[in-house]
JSON list of C-alpha atoms in Angstrom, two decimals:
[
{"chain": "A", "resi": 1, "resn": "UNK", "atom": "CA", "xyz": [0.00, 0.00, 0.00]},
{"chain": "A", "resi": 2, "resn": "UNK", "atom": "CA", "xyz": [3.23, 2.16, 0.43]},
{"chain": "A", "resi": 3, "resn": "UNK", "atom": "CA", "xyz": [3.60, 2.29, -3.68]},
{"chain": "A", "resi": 4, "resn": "UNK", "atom": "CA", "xyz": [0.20, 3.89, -3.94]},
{"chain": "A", "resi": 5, "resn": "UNK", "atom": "CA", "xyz": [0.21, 6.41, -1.37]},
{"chain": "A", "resi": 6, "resn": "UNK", "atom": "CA", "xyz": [4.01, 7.93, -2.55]},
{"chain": "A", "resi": 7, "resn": "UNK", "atom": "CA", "xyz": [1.46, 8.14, -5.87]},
{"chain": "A", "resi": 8, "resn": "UNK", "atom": "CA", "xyz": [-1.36, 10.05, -4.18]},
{"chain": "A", "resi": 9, "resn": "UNK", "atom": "CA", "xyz": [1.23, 12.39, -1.86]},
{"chain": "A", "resi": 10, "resn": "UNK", "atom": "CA", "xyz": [3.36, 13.07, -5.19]},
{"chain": "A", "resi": 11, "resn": "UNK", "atom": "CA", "xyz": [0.35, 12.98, -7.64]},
{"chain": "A", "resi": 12, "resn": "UNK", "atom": "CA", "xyz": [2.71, 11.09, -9.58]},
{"chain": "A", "resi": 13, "resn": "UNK", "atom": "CA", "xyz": [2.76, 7.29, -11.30]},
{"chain": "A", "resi": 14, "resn": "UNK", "atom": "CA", "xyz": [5.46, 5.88, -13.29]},
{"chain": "A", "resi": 15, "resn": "UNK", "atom": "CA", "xyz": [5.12, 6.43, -17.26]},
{"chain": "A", "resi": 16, "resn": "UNK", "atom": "CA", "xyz": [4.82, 2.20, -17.65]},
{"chain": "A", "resi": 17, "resn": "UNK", "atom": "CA", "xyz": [2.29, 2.76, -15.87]},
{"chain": "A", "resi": 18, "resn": "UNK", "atom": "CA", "xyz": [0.23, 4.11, -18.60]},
{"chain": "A", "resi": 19, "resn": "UNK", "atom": "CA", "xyz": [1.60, 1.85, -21.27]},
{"chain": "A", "resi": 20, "resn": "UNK", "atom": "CA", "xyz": [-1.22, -0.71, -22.66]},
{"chain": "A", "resi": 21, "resn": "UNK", "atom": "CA", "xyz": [-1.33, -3.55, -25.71]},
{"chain": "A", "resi": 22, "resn": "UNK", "atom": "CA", "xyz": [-4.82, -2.07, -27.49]},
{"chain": "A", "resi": 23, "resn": "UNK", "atom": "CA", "xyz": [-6.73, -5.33, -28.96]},
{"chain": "A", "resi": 24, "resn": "UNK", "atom": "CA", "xyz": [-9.39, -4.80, -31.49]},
{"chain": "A", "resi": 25, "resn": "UNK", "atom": "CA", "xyz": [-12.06, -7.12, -30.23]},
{"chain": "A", "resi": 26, "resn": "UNK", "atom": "CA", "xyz": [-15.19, -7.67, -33.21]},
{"chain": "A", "resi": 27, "resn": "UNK", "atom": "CA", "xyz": [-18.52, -5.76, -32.32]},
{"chain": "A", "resi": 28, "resn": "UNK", "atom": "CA", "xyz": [-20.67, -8.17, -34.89]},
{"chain": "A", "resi": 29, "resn": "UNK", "atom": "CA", "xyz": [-19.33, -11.20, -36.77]},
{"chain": "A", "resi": 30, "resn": "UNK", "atom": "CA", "xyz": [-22.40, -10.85, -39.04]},
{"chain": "A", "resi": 31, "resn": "UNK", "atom": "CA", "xyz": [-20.87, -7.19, -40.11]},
{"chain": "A", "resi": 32, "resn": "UNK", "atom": "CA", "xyz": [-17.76, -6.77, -42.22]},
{"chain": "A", "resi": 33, "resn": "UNK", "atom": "CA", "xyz": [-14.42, -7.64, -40.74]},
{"chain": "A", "resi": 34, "resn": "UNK", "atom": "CA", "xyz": [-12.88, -5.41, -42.84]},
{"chain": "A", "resi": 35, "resn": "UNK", "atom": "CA", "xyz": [-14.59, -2.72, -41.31]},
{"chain": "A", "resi": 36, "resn": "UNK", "atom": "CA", "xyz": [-12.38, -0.37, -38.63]},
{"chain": "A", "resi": 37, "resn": "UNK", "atom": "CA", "xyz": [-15.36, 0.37, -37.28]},
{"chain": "A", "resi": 38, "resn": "UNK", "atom": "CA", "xyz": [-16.80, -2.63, -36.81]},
{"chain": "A", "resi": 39, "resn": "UNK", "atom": "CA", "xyz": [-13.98, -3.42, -34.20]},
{"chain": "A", "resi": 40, "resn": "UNK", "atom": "CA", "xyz": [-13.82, -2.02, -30.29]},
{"chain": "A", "resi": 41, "resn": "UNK", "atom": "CA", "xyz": [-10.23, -1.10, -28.76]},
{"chain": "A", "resi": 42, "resn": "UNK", "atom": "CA", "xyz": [-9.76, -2.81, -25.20]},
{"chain": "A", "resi": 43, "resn": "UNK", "atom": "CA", "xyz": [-6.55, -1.80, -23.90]},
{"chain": "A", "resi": 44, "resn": "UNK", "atom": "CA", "xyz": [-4.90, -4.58, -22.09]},
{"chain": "A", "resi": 45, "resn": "UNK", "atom": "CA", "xyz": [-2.99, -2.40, -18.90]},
{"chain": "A", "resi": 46, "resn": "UNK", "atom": "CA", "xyz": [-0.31, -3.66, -16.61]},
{"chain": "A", "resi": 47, "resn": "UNK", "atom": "CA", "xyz": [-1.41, -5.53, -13.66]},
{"chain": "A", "resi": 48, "resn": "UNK", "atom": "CA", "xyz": [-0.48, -2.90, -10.87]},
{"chain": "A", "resi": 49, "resn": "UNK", "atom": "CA", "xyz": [-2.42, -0.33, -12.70]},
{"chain": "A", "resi": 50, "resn": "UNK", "atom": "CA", "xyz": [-5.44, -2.94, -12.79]},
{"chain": "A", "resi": 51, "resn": "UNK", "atom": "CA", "xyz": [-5.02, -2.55, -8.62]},
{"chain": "A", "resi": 52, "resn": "UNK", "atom": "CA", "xyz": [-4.69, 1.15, -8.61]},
{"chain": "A", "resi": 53, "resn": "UNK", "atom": "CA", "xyz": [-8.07, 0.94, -10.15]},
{"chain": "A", "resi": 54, "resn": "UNK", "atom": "CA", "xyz": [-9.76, -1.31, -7.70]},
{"chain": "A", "resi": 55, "resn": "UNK", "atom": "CA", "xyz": [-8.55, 1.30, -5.09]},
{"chain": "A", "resi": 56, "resn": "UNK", "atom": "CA", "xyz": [-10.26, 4.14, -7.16]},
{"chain": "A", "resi": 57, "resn": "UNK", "atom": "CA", "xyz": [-13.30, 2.43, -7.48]},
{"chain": "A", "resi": 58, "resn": "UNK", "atom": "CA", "xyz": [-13.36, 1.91, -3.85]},
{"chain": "A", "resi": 59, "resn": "UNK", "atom": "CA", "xyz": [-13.74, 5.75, -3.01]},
{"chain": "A", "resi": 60, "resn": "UNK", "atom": "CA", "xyz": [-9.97, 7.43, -2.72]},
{"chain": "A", "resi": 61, "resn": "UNK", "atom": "CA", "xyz": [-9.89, 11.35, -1.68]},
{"chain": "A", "resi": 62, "resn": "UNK", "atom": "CA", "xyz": [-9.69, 13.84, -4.70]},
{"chain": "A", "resi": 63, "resn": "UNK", "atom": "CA", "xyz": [-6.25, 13.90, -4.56]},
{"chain": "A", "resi": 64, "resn": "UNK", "atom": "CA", "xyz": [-6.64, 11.13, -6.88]},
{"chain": "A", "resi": 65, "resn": "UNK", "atom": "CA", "xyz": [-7.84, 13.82, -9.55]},
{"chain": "A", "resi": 66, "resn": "UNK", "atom": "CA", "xyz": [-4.26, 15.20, -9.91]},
{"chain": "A", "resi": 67, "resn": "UNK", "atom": "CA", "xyz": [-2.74, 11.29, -9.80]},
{"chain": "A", "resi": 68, "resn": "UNK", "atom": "CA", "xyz": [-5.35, 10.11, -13.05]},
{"chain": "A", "resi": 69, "resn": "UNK", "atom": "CA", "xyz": [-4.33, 13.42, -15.01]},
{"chain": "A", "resi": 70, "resn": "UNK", "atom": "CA", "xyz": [-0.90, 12.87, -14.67]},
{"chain": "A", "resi": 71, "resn": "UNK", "atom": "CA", "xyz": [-1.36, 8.95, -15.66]},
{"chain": "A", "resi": 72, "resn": "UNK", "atom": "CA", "xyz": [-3.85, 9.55, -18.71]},
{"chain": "A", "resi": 73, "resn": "UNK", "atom": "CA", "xyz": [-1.22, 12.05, -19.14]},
{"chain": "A", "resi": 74, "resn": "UNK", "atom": "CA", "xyz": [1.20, 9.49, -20.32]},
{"chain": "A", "resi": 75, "resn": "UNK", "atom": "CA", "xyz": [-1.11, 6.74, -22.00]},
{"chain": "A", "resi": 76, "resn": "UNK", "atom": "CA", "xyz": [0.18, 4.76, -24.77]},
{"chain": "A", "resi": 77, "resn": "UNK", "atom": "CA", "xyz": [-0.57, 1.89, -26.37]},
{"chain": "A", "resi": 78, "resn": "UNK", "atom": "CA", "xyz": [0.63, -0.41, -29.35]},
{"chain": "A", "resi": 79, "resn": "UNK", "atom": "CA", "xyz": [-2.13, -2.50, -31.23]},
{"chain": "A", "resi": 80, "resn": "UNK", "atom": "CA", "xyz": [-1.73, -6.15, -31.30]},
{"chain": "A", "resi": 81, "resn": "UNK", "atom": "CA", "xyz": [-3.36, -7.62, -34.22]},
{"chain": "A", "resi": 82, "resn": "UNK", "atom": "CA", "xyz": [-3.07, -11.36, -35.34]},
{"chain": "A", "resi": 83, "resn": "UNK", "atom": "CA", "xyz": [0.27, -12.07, -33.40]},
{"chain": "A", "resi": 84, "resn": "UNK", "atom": "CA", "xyz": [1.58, -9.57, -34.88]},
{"chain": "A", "resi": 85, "resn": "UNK", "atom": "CA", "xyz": [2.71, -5.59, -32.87]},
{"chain": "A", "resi": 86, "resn": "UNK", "atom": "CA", "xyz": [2.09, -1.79, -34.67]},
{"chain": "A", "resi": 87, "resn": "UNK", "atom": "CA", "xyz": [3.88, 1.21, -33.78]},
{"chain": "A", "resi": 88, "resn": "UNK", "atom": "CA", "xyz": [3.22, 2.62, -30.23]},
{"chain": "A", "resi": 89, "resn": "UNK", "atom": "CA", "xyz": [1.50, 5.81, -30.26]},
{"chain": "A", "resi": 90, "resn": "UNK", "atom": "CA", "xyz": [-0.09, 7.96, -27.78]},
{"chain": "A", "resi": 91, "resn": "UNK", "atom": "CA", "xyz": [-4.01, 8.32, -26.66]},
{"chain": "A", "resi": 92, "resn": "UNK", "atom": "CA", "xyz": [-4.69, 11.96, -25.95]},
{"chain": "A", "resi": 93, "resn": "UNK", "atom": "CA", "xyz": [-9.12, 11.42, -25.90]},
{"chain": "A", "resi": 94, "resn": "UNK", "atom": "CA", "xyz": [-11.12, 9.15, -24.44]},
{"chain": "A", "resi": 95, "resn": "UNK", "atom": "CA", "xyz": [-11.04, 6.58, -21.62]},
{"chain": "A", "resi": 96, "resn": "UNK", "atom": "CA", "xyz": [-9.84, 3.11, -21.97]},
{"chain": "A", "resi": 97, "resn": "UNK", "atom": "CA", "xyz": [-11.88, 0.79, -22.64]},
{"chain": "A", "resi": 98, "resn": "UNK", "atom": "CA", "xyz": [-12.21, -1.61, -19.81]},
{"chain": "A", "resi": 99, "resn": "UNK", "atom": "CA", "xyz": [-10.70, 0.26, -17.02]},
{"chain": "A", "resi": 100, "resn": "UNK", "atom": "CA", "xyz": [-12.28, -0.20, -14.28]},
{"chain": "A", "resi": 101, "resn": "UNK", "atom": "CA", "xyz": [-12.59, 3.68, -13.32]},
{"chain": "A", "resi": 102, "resn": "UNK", "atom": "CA", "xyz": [-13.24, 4.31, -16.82]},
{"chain": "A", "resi": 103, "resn": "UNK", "atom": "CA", "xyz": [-17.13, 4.43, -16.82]},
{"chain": "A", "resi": 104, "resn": "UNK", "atom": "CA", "xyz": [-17.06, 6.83, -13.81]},
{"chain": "A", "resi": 105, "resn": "UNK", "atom": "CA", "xyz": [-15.04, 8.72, -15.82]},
{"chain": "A", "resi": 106, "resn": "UNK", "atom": "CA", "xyz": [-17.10, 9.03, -18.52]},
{"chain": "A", "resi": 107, "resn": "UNK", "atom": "CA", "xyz": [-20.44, 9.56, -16.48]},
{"chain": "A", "resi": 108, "resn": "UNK", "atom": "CA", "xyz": [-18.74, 12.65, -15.15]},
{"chain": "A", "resi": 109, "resn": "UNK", "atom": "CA", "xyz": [-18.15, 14.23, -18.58]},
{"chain": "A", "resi": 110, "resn": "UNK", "atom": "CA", "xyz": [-21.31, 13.29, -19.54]},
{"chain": "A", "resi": 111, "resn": "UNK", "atom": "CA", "xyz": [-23.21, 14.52, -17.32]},
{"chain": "A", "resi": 112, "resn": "UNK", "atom": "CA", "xyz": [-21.34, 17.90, -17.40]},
{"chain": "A", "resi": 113, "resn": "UNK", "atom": "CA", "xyz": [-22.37, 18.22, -20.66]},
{"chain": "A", "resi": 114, "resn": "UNK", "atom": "CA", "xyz": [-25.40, 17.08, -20.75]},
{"chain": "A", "resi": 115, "resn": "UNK", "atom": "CA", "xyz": [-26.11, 20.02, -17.83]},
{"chain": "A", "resi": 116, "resn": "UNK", "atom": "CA", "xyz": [-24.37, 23.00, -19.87]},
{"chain": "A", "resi": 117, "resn": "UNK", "atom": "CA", "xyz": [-27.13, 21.62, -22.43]},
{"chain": "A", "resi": 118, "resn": "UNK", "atom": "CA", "xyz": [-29.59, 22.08, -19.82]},
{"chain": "A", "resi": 119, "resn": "UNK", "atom": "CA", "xyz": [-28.50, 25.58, -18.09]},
{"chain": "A", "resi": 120, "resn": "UNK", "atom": "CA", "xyz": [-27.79, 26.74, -22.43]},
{"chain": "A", "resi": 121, "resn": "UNK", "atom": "CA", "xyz": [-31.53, 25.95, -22.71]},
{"chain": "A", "resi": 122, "resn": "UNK", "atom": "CA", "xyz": [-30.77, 24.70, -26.06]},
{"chain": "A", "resi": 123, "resn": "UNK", "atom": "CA", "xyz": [-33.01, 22.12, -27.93]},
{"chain": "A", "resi": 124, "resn": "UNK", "atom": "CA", "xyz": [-36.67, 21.43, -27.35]},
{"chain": "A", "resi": 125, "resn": "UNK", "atom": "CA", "xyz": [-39.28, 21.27, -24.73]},
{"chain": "A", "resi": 126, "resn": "UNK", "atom": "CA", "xyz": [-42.51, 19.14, -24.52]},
{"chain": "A", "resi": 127, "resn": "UNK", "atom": "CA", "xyz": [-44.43, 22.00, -22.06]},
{"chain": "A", "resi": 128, "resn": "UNK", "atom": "CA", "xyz": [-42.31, 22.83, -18.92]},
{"chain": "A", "resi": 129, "resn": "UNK", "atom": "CA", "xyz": [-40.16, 19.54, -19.29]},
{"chain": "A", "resi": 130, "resn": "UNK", "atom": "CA", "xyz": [-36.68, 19.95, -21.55]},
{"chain": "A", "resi": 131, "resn": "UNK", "atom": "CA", "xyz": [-36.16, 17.54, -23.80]},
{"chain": "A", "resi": 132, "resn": "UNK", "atom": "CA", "xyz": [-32.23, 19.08, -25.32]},
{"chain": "A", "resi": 133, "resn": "UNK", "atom": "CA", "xyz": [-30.94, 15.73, -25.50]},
{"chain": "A", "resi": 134, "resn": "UNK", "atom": "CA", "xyz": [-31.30, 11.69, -24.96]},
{"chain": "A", "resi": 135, "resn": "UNK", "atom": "CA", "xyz": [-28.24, 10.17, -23.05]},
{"chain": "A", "resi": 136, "resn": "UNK", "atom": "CA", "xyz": [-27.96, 5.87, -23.14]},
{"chain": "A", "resi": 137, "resn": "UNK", "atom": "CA", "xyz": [-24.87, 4.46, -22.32]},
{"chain": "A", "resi": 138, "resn": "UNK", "atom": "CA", "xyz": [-22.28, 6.17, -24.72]},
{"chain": "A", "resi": 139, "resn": "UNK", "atom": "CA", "xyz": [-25.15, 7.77, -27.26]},
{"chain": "A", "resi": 140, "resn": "UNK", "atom": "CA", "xyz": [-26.01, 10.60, -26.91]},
{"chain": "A", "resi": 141, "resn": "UNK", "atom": "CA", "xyz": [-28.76, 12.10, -29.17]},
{"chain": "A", "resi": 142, "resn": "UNK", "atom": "CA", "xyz": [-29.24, 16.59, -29.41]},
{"chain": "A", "resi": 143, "resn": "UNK", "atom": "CA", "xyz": [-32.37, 17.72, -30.29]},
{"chain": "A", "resi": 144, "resn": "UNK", "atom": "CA", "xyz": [-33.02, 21.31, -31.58]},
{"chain": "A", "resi": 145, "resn": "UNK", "atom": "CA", "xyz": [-36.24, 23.19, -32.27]},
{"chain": "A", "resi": 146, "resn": "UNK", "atom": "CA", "xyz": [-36.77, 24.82, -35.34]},
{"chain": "A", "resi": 147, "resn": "UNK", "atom": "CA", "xyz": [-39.33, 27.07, -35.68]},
{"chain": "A", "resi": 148, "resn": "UNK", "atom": "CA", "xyz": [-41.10, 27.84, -39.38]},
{"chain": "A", "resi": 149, "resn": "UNK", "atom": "CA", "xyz": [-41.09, 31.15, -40.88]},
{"chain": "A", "resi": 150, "resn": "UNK", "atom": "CA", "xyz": [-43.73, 32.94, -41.31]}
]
């Protein structure tokens, strides 16, 4: 437990630490193969980072904030496809998929945005009730009003 608190007091982890194998797993085998998008990236992490997350998802102080921007920071990862390893090159968006802290993650961005939608009062409303956008898992649909000239 020693190695994780020098993290939190330093805000701090070791650049191997973000290092990751990304493997394109298939989304449907009845879709093309062929198809980039047809594939999801997991990103296989080191094991000690794997237990940093556990520890995360357990309820750490916000001095953990400062510790995950410094470690997606330095995330990198090389694609492993059919045996065979691609050049290693850095992830600057997104969360990885699989991470354990990573759908926290992305629930708090969400939801930011989906309340500066809110507060912007853009899109439409049905009576008092907004309706500026549909969130489900990682859709998210905008709606906008339009309004016919006269």
């Amino acid at each position: 437990m020693n190695l994780f608190n020098v993290f939190l007091i330093h805000c701090f982890v070791p650049d191997n630490f973000g290092f990751g194998f990304t493997v394109p797993v298939v989304k449907d085998n009845l879709c093309d193969l062929r198809a980039a998008d047809n594939y999801r990236p997991i990103t296989l992490s080191p094991i000690i980072s794997k237990l940093f997350d556990k520890l995360i998802d357990r309820g750490f102080s916000s001095m953990l904030v400062n510790v995950l921007l410094d470690w997606y920071g330095k995330t990198f990862s090389i694609v492993r496809w059919a045996g065979c390893y691609f050049r290693c090159s850095s992830a600057r968006s997104g969360v990885r998929q699989g991470g354990i802290q990573s759908p926290l993650l992305f629930k708090i961005y969400t939801i930011s945005v989906i309340r500066a939608l809110r507060v912007s009062d853009l899109g439409c409303h049905l009576g008092d009730v907004y309706f500026g956008c549909i969130a489900y898992a990682d859709d998210i649909i905008c709606y906008q009003s339009l309004q016919k000239n006269d």
